[in-house]
Coordinates of C-alpha atoms in Angstrom, one line a residue:
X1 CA 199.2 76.5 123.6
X2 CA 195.7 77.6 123.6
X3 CA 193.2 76.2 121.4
X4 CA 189.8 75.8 120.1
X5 CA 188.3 73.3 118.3
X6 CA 184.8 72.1 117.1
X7 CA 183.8 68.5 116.1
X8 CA 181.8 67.4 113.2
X9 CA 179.6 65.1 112.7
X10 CA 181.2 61.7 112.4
X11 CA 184.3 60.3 114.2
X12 CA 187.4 62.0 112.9
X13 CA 186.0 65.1 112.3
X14 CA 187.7 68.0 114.1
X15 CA 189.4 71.1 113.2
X16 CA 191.9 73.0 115.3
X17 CA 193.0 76.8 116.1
X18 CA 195.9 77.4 118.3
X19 CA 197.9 80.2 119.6
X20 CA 200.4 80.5 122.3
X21 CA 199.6 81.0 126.1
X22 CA 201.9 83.7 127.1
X23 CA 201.9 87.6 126.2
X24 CA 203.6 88.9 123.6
X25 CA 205.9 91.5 124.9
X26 CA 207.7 94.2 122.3
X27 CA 209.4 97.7 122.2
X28 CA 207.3 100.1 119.6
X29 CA 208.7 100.4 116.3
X30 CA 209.2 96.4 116.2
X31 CA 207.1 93.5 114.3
X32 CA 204.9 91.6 116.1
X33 CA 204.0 88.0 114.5
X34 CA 201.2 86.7 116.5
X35 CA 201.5 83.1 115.5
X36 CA 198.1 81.2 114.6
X37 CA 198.3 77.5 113.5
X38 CA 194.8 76.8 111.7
X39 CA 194.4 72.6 111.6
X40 CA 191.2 71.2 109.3
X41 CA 190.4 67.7 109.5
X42 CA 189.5 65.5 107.8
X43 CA 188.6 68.3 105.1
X44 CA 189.0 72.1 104.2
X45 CA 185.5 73.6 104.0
X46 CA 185.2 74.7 100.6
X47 CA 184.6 78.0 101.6
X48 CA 185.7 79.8 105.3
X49 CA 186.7 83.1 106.8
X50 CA 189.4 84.3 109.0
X51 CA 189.0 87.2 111.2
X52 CA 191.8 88.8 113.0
X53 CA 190.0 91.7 115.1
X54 CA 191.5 94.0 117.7
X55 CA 189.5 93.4 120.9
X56 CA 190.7 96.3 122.6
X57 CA 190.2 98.8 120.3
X58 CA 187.0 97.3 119.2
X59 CA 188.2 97.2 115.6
X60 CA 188.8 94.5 113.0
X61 CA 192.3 94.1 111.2
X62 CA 192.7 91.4 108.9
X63 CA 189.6 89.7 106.7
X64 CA 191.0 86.2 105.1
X65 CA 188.5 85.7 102.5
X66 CA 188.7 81.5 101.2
X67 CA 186.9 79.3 98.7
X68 CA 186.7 76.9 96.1
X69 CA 189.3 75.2 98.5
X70 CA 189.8 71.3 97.1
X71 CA 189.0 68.4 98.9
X72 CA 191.4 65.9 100.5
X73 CA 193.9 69.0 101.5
X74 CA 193.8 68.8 105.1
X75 CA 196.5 69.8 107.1
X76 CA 198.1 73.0 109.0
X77 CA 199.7 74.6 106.0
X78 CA 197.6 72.8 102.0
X79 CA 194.7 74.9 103.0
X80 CA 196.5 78.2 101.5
X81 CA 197.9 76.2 98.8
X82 CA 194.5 74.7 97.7
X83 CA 192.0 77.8 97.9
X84 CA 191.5 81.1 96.5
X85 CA 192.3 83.5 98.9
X86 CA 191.3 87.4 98.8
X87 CA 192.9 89.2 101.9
X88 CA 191.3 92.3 103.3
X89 CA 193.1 95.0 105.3
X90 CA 190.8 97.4 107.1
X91 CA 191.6 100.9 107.9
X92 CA 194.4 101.7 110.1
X93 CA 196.0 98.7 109.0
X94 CA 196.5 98.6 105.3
X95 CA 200.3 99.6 105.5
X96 CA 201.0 97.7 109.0
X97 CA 198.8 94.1 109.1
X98 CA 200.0 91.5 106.9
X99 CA 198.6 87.5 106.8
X100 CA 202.2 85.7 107.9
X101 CA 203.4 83.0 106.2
X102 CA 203.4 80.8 108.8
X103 CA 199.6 79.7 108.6
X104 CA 197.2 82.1 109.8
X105 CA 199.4 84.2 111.6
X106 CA 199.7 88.3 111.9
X107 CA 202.0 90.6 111.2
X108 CA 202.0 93.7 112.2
X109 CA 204.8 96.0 111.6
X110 CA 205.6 99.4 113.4
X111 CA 204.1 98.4 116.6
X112 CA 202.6 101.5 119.3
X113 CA 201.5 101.4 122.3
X114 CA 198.2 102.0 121.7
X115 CA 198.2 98.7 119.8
X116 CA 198.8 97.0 123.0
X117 CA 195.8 94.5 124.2
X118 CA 193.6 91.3 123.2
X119 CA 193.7 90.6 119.8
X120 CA 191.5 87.6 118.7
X121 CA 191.3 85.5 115.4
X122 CA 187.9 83.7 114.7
X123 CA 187.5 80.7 111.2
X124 CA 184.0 81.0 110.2
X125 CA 182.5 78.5 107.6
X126 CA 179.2 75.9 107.6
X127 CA 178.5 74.1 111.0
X128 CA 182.1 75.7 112.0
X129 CA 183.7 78.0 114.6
X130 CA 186.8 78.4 116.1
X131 CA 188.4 81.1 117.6
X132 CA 191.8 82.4 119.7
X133 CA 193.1 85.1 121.4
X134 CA 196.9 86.4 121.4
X135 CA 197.6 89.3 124.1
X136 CA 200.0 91.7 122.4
X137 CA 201.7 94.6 125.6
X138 CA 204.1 97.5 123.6
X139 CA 206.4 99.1 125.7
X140 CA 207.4 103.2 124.3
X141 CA 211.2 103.5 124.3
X142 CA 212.3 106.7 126.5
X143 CA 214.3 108.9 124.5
X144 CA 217.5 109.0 126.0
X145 CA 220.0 111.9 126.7
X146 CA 222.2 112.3 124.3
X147 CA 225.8 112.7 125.4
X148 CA 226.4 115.2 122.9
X149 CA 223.9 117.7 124.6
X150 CA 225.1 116.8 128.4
X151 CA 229.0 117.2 126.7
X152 CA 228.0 120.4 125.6
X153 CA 226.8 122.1 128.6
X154 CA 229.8 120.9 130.5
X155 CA 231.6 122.5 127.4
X156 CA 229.6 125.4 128.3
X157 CA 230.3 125.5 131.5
X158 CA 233.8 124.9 131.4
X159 CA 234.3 127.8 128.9
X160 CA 232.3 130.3 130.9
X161 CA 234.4 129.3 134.2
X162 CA 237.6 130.1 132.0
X163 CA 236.9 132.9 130.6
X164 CA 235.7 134.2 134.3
X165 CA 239.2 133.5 135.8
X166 CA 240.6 135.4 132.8
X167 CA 238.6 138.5 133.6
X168 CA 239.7 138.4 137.1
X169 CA 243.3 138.4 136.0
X170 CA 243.2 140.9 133.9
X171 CA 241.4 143.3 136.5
X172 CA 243.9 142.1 138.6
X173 CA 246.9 142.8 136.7
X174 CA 245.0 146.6 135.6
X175 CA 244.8 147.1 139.4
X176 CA 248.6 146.7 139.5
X177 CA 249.5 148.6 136.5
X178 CA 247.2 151.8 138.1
X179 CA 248.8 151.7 141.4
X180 CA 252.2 151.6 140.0
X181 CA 251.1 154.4 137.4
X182 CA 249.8 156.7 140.1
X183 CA 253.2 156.1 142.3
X184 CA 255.1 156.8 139.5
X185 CA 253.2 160.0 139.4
X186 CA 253.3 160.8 142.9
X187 CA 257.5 160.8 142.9
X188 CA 257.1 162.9 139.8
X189 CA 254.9 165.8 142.2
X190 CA 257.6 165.4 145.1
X191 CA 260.5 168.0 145.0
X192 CA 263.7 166.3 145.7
X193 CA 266.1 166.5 148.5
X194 CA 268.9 168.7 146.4
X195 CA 266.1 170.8 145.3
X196 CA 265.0 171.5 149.1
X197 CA 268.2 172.2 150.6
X198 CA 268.9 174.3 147.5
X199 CA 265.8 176.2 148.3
X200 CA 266.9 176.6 151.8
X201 CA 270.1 177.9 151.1
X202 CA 269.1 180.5 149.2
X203 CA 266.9 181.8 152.2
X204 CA 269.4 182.1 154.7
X205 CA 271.7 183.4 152.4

């Protein structure tokens, strides 16, 4: 876990930001939770801010606005219980970035891949700063063939080979019915053997 802290005066003063080491790595259209854990002790200042800012882009996300926090609520999780909080969403993010509920994490929904890079989250109050950085990497999902299209062009394909071979039959079998048609006509023209020796006959005679 990476972390960041800054002591206070006296000797159990310290407060304490972490956020995991390794990448985040998503598909787009998922949610990404960059997990945050914010630790005061002894005491939550009674009044602090919490800025989640998108290095890469150069553009801030998420404003956590907190005061009138009580005293003697110390801890990773009493701090949201014991102050007044006013959330900010700035623009780009008012429908996608959401405070989780696990501490001071992020959510934001719908990742792209333009939201890939160093996102950072910074506590600001009196005498106090911490700060931690997430690396968020959104991978596009290639839209894949769909079998329906490659089925139908084999469909295609298929039918337009059939009906080919269908065509050649039939020129085929028309071939056949002509040439027997014009035989058929042929031994109609031809004279035939009674007739010719008739004809003969009748010039000798």
């Amino acid at each position: 876990m990476l972390s960041s802290s800054l002591f206070l005066p006296g000797p159990t003063a310290a407060h304490l930001l972490t956020a995991p080491e390794s990448p985040i790595h998503l598909s787009a259209g998922n949610t990404a939770l960059l997990s945050v854990s914010l630790n005061f002790s002894p005491l939550v200042p009674e009044y602090f801010q919490l800025r989640w800012r998108f290095d890469t882009g150069q553009r801030l996300v998420l404003i956590l606005k907190a005061d009138r926090c009580l005293a003697g609520t110390a801890g990773p999780r009493p701090w949201r219980d014991s102050c007044r909080i006013n959330i900010v969403k700035l623009e780009g993010y008012k429908h996608r970035a959401e405070l989780g509920s696990e501490n001071a994490s992020l959510v934001l929904q719908n990742v792209r891949a333009e939201d890939s890079g160093n996102y950072s989250v910074t506590v600001l109050a009196f005498n106090l700063k911490l700060s931690a950085n997430i690396i968020l990497t959104v991978t596009e999902v290639e839209a894949p063939v769909t079998l329906m299209t490659a089925a139908g062009d084999r469909d295609y394909e298929v039918t337009n080979a059939i009906q080919l071979s269908v065509a050649g039959v039939i020129l085929c079998l028309l071939g056949l019915i002509l040439a027997e048609v014009r035989n058929a006509l042929l031994l109609l023209e031809m004279p035939s053997s009674e007739d010719s020796d008739g004809l003969y006959y009748n010039s000798s005679y």
